[in-house]
PDB file of C-alpha atoms and ligand atoms in Angstrom:
ATOM      1  CA  MET A 949      -0.156  -0.204  -0.217  1.00  0.00           C
ATOM      2  CA  ASP A 950       1.158   3.511  -0.718  1.00  0.00           C
ATOM      3  CA  ILE A 951       2.056   5.446   2.516  1.00  0.00           C
ATOM      4  CA  ALA A 952       0.543   8.938   2.686  1.00  0.00           C
ATOM      5  CA  GLN A 953       3.097  11.827   3.206  1.00  0.00           C
ATOM      6  CA  VAL A 954       2.567  14.962   5.124  1.00  0.00           C
ATOM      7  CA  GLY A 955       0.506  17.528   3.628  1.00  0.00           C
ATOM      8  CA  GLU A 956      -2.114  15.092   2.629  1.00  0.00           C
ATOM      9  CA  GLU A 957      -5.791  15.810   3.745  1.00  0.00           C
ATOM     10  CA  ILE A 958      -5.907  12.270   5.403  1.00  0.00           C
ATOM     11  CA  LEU A 959      -3.052  12.990   7.808  1.00  0.00           C
ATOM     12  CA  ALA A 960      -5.155  16.067   9.145  1.00  0.00           C
ATOM     13  CA  THR A 961      -8.419  14.162   9.430  1.00  0.00           C
ATOM     14  CA  PRO A 962      -9.674  12.346  12.708  1.00  0.00           C
ATOM     15  CA  ALA A 963     -10.163   8.625  12.026  1.00  0.00           C
ATOM     16  CA  THR A 964     -13.556   7.182  12.081  1.00  0.00           C
ATOM     17  CA  PRO A 965     -14.313   4.113  14.338  1.00  0.00           C
ATOM     18  CA  VAL A 966     -14.644   0.634  13.008  1.00  0.00           C
ATOM     19  CA  GLU A 967     -18.419  -0.268  13.384  1.00  0.00           C
ATOM     20  CA  ALA A 968     -19.463  -3.461  15.053  1.00  0.00           C
ATOM     21  CA  GLY A 969     -20.529  -5.545  12.017  1.00  0.00           C
ATOM     22  CA  TYR A 970     -17.161  -5.250  10.546  1.00  0.00           C
ATOM     23  CA  PHE A 971     -14.970  -7.272  12.969  1.00  0.00           C
ATOM     24  CA  SER A 972     -13.812 -10.606  12.168  1.00  0.00           C
ATOM     25  CA  SER A 973     -14.627  -9.988   8.485  1.00  0.00           C
ATOM     26  CA  LEU A 974     -12.370 -10.802   5.580  1.00  0.00           C
ATOM     27  CA  GLU A 975     -12.128  -7.405   4.312  1.00  0.00           C
ATOM     28  CA  LEU A 976     -11.035  -6.147   7.793  1.00  0.00           C
ATOM     29  CA  THR A 977      -8.721  -9.034   8.309  1.00  0.00           C
ATOM     30  CA  GLN A 978      -6.828  -8.708   5.126  1.00  0.00           C
ATOM     31  CA  PHE A 979      -6.853  -4.867   5.454  1.00  0.00           C
ATOM     32  CA  CYS A 980      -4.982  -5.265   8.766  1.00  0.00           C
ATOM     33  CA  ASP A 981      -2.373  -7.915   7.202  1.00  0.00           C
ATOM     34  CA  ALA A 982      -1.602  -5.699   4.434  1.00  0.00           C
ATOM     35  CA  LEU A 983      -1.094  -2.693   6.919  1.00  0.00           C
ATOM     36  CA  LEU A 984       1.216  -4.666   8.917  1.00  0.00           C
ATOM     37  CA  GLU A 985       3.112  -5.709   5.726  1.00  0.00           C
ATOM     38  CA  THR A 986       3.268  -2.184   4.639  1.00  0.00           C
ATOM     39  CA  MET A 987       4.816  -1.148   7.930  1.00  0.00           C
ATOM     40  CA  LEU A 988       7.297  -3.884   8.035  1.00  0.00           C
ATOM     41  CA  ARG A 989       8.263  -3.367   4.240  1.00  0.00           C
ATOM     42  CA  ALA A 990       8.762   0.629   5.203  1.00  0.00           C
ATOM     43  CA  GLU A 991      11.069  -0.817   8.409  1.00  0.00           C
ATOM     44  CA  GLY A 992       8.492   1.192  10.704  1.00  0.00           C
ATOM     45  CA  ILE A 993       7.685  -0.016  14.203  1.00  0.00           C
ATOM     46  CA  GLY A 994       4.037   1.460  14.261  1.00  0.00           C
ATOM     47  CA  ILE A 995       1.542   2.384  11.599  1.00  0.00           C
ATOM     48  CA  ALA A 996      -1.795   3.983  11.490  1.00  0.00           C
ATOM     49  CA  ALA A 997      -4.873   3.435   8.806  1.00  0.00           C
ATOM     50  CA  PRO A 998      -4.967   7.133   7.827  1.00  0.00           C
ATOM     51  CA  GLN A 999      -1.048   6.503   6.743  1.00  0.00           C
ATOM     52  CA  VAL A1000      -2.108   4.393   3.736  1.00  0.00           C
ATOM     53  CA  PHE A1001      -5.236   6.442   2.987  1.00  0.00           C
ATOM     54  CA  ASP A1002      -7.790   4.539   4.961  1.00  0.00           C
ATOM     55  CA  PRO A1003      -9.807   6.688   7.464  1.00  0.00           C
ATOM     56  CA  ARG A1004     -10.374   3.989  10.042  1.00  0.00           C
ATOM     57  CA  ALA A1005      -9.165   3.963  13.511  1.00  0.00           C
ATOM     58  CA  ILE A1006      -6.924   1.041  13.323  1.00  0.00           C
ATOM     59  CA  MET A1007      -3.027   0.850  14.183  1.00  0.00           C
ATOM     60  CA  TYR A1008      -0.470  -1.474  14.904  1.00  0.00           C
ATOM     61  CA  VAL A1009       2.521  -0.976  17.873  1.00  0.00           C
ATOM     62  CA  ALA A1010       5.266  -3.056  16.587  1.00  0.00           C
ATOM     63  CA  SER A1011       8.467  -1.667  18.463  1.00  0.00           C
ATOM     64  CA  ARG A1012      11.587  -3.791  17.377  1.00  0.00           C
ATOM     65  CA  PRO A1013      15.272  -3.046  16.541  1.00  0.00           C
ATOM     66  CA  ASN A1014      15.834  -2.309  12.968  1.00  0.00           C
ATOM     67  CA  ALA A1015      17.997  -0.016  10.645  1.00  0.00           C
ATOM     68  CA  ARG A1016      15.713   3.089  11.417  1.00  0.00           C
ATOM     69  CA  TYR A1017      15.394   2.212  15.166  1.00  0.00           C
ATOM     70  CA  PRO A1018      18.331   0.302  16.228  1.00  0.00           C
ATOM     71  CA  ASP A1019      17.639   0.749  19.925  1.00  0.00           C
ATOM     72  CA  ALA A1020      14.094   0.011  20.026  1.00  0.00           C
ATOM     73  CA  PRO A1021      12.691  -2.783  22.386  1.00  0.00           C
ATOM     74  CA  GLU A1022      11.259  -6.015  20.844  1.00  0.00           C
ATOM     75  CA  MET A1023       7.463  -6.803  21.109  1.00  0.00           C
ATOM     76  CA  SER A1024       4.915  -8.859  18.995  1.00  0.00           C
ATOM     77  CA  PRO A1025       3.076  -6.528  16.824  1.00  0.00           C
ATOM     78  CA  LEU A1026      -0.082  -5.295  18.342  1.00  0.00           C
ATOM     79  CA  LEU A1027      -3.248  -4.603  16.552  1.00  0.00           C
ATOM     80  CA  LEU A1028      -5.179  -1.717  18.202  1.00  0.00           C
ATOM     81  CA  ILE A1029      -8.812  -1.203  16.818  1.00  0.00           C
ATOM     82  CA  ASN A1030     -10.899   1.986  17.924  1.00  0.00           C
ATOM     83  CA  PRO A1031      -8.218   2.557  20.836  1.00  0.00           C
ATOM     84  CA  THR A1032      -8.765   5.270  23.459  1.00  0.00           C
ATOM     85  CA  ILE A1033      -6.747   6.549  26.061  1.00  0.00           C
ATOM     86  CA  VAL A1034      -7.971   5.921  29.539  1.00  0.00           C
ATOM     87  CA  ALA A1035      -5.374   7.544  31.491  1.00  0.00           C
ATOM     88  CA  GLN A1036      -1.843   8.730  30.974  1.00  0.00           C
ATOM     89  CA  SER A1037       1.078   9.954  33.295  1.00  0.00           C
ATOM     90  CA  GLU A1038       1.603  13.837  33.873  1.00  0.00           C
ATOM     91  CA  GLN A1039       5.195  13.186  33.920  1.00  0.00           C
ATOM     92  CA  LEU A1040       6.688  13.522  30.266  1.00  0.00           C
ATOM     93  CA  THR A1041       9.651  12.378  28.516  1.00  0.00           C
ATOM     94  CA  LYS A1042      11.385  14.068  25.485  1.00  0.00           C
ATOM     95  CA  ASP A1043      12.784  11.770  22.840  1.00  0.00           C
ATOM     96  CA  TRP A1044      13.359  11.302  18.923  1.00  0.00           C
ATOM     97  CA  GLU A1045      10.507   9.945  16.711  1.00  0.00           C
ATOM     98  CA  GLY A1046      10.491   9.407  13.029  1.00  0.00           C
ATOM     99  CA  CYS A1047       7.463   8.757  10.709  1.00  0.00           C
ATOM    100  CA  LEU A1048       6.754   6.758   7.519  1.00  0.00           C
ATOM    101  CA  SER A1049       4.670   9.850   6.783  1.00  0.00           C
ATOM    102  CA  VAL A1050       7.450  12.807   7.402  1.00  0.00           C
ATOM    103  CA  PRO A1051      10.204  11.150   5.564  1.00  0.00           C
ATOM    104  CA  GLY A1052      13.901  12.393   5.918  1.00  0.00           C
ATOM    105  CA  LEU A1053      13.323  14.175   9.267  1.00  0.00           C
ATOM    106  CA  ARG A1054      13.634  13.096  12.902  1.00  0.00           C
ATOM    107  CA  GLY A1055      11.787  15.247  15.542  1.00  0.00           C
ATOM    108  CA  LYS A1056      12.237  15.388  19.203  1.00  0.00           C
ATOM    109  CA  VAL A1057       8.663  15.273  21.113  1.00  0.00           C
ATOM    110  CA  SER A1058       7.706  15.324  24.561  1.00  0.00           C
ATOM    111  CA  ARG A1059       5.115  12.549  25.637  1.00  0.00           C
ATOM    112  CA  PRO A1060       3.618  10.765  28.475  1.00  0.00           C
ATOM    113  CA  VAL A1061       5.695   8.085  30.343  1.00  0.00           C
ATOM    114  CA  TRP A1062       3.218   5.660  30.322  1.00  0.00           C
ATOM    115  CA  ALA A1063      -0.537   5.357  29.086  1.00  0.00           C
ATOM    116  CA  ASP A1064      -3.396   2.896  30.065  1.00  0.00           C
ATOM    117  CA  VAL A1065      -5.115   2.014  26.578  1.00  0.00           C
ATOM    118  CA  SER A1066      -8.354   0.552  25.783  1.00  0.00           C
ATOM    119  CA  TYR A1067      -8.471  -0.941  22.497  1.00  0.00           C
ATOM    120  CA  GLN A1068     -10.487  -3.803  20.457  1.00  0.00           C
ATOM    121  CA  ASP A1069      -8.981  -6.578  18.893  1.00  0.00           C
ATOM    122  CA  ILE A1070      -9.845  -8.166  15.279  1.00  0.00           C
ATOM    123  CA  THR A1071     -13.145  -9.991  16.683  1.00  0.00           C
ATOM    124  CA  GLY A1072     -14.276  -6.932  18.532  1.00  0.00           C
ATOM    125  CA  SER A1073     -13.234  -7.861  22.051  1.00  0.00           C
ATOM    126  CA  ARG A1074     -12.014  -4.921  24.226  1.00  0.00           C
ATOM    127  CA  HIS A1075      -9.057  -5.026  25.884  1.00  0.00           C
ATOM    128  CA  GLU A1076      -6.895  -2.916  28.287  1.00  0.00           C
ATOM    129  CA  ILE A1077      -3.108  -2.410  28.695  1.00  0.00           C
ATOM    130  CA  LYS A1078      -0.491  -0.369  30.168  1.00  0.00           C
ATOM    131  CA  LEU A1079       2.082   0.831  27.731  1.00  0.00           C
ATOM    132  CA  GLU A1080       5.458   2.535  29.157  1.00  0.00           C
ATOM    133  CA  GLY A1081       8.462   3.977  28.088  1.00  0.00           C
ATOM    134  CA  PHE A1082       9.169   3.585  24.181  1.00  0.00           C
ATOM    135  CA  VAL A1083       6.296   1.607  23.388  1.00  0.00           C
ATOM    136  CA  ALA A1084       3.929   4.083  24.894  1.00  0.00           C
ATOM    137  CA  ARG A1085       5.564   6.620  22.827  1.00  0.00           C
ATOM    138  CA  VAL A1086       4.893   4.368  19.566  1.00  0.00           C
ATOM    139  CA  PHE A1087       1.569   4.169  20.690  1.00  0.00           C
ATOM    140  CA  LEU A1088       0.895   7.966  21.488  1.00  0.00           C
ATOM    141  CA  HIS A1089       2.802   8.670  17.998  1.00  0.00           C
ATOM    142  CA  GLU A1090       0.271   6.280  16.067  1.00  0.00           C
ATOM    143  CA  TYR A1091      -2.803   7.863  18.220  1.00  0.00           C
ATOM    144  CA  ASP A1092      -1.833  11.297  17.038  1.00  0.00           C
ATOM    145  CA  HIS A1093      -2.514   9.819  13.420  1.00  0.00           C
ATOM    146  CA  LEU A1094      -6.157   8.712  14.312  1.00  0.00           C
ATOM    147  CA  ILE A1095      -6.973  12.529  15.619  1.00  0.00           C
ATOM    148  CA  GLY A1096      -5.343  13.956  12.393  1.00  0.00           C
ATOM    149  CA  LYS A1097      -2.161  15.038  13.888  1.00  0.00           C
ATOM    150  CA  THR A1098       1.847  14.115  13.329  1.00  0.00           C
ATOM    151  CA  TRP A1099       4.920  14.537  15.809  1.00  0.00           C
ATOM    152  CA  LEU A1100       5.376  18.032  13.976  1.00  0.00           C
ATOM    153  CA  ASP A1101       2.487  19.315  15.920  1.00  0.00           C
ATOM    154  CA  HIS A1102       4.458  18.787  18.908  1.00  0.00           C
ATOM    155  CA  ILE A1103       7.691  20.280  18.067  1.00  0.00           C
ATOM    156  CA  GLU A1104       8.503  23.193  20.744  1.00  0.00           C
ATOM    157  CA  SER A1105      11.541  24.419  18.927  1.00  0.00           C
ATOM    158  CA  ALA A1106      13.485  23.934  15.511  1.00  0.00           C
ATOM    159  CA  SER A1107      16.300  22.609  17.212  1.00  0.00           C
ATOM    160  CA  ASP A1108      14.028  19.838  17.962  1.00  0.00           C
ATOM    161  CA  ILE A1109      14.256  18.661  14.598  1.00  0.00           C
ATOM    162  CA  MET A1110      17.119  16.607  12.593  1.00  0.00           C
ATOM    163  CA  ALA A1111      17.542  15.575   8.994  1.00  0.00           C
ATOM    164  CA  ASN A1112      17.295  11.821   9.420  1.00  0.00           C
ATOM    165  CA  ASP A1113      20.939  11.016   7.795  1.00  0.00           C
ATOM    166  CA  VAL A1114      22.372  13.420  10.564  1.00  0.00           C
ATOM    167  CA  TRP A1115      20.397  11.651  13.202  1.00  0.00           C
ATOM    168  CA  MET A1116      21.685   8.203  12.185  1.00  0.00           C
ATOM    169  CA  LYS A1117      25.216   9.525  12.206  1.00  0.00           C
ATOM    170  CA  LYS A1118      24.955  10.834  15.610  1.00  0.00           C
ATOM    171  CA  PHE A1119      22.391   7.809  16.987  1.00  0.00           C
ATOM    172  CA  GLY A1120      21.818   5.161  14.759  1.00  0.00           C
ATOM    173  CA  HIS A1121      24.679   2.843  15.677  1.00  0.00           C
ATOM    174  CA  SER A1122      24.601   3.128  19.509  1.00  0.00           C
ATOM    175  CA  ALA A1123      23.272  -0.266  19.779  1.00  0.00           C
ATOM    176  CA  ASN A1124      26.436  -1.825  18.291  1.00  0.00           C
ATOM    177  CA  LYS A1125      28.527   0.331  20.762  1.00  0.00           C
ATOM    178  CA  GLN A1126      30.286  -1.105  23.728  1.00  0.00           C
TER     179      GLN A1126
HETATM  180 NI1   NI B 318       3.929   8.245  12.307  1.00  0.00          NI
END
């Protein structure tokens, strides 16, 4: 699937909930599989449906180390449909993010340290989960895509933006050090 780049209307449009009748459908299952495949091919660690020009409230959080995120923690890809934030820490932490829809750039963004999240799985069953640290950051980044935002909306200073190539030179190989 094509990945929407910043400036596309859909990236600034709030997502619409997946309705009850669509859970467990072949269409939804195939869409979610294709969304994950698109994310993996692009070496993303998360993706949201609006990034592939689909307005539905669907995302993956799938942190794992790769060339774009050498220090990311490893987890099984988690599909979240109609996610909501139940609670989040007042304490914030600032760290670098990239986005498949904002190619070539990294931004340093303040996010809550943890978030309690409610979501539906592919069958429509609702779950609640506590996400912490980098995984919470990935979720909150993808959640932004479902409310029509990107990391660019959180930038506090131009010095918090870096070209990806420069970022890779500074931070990209830290996993291999020591
Ligand atoms: Ni993104």
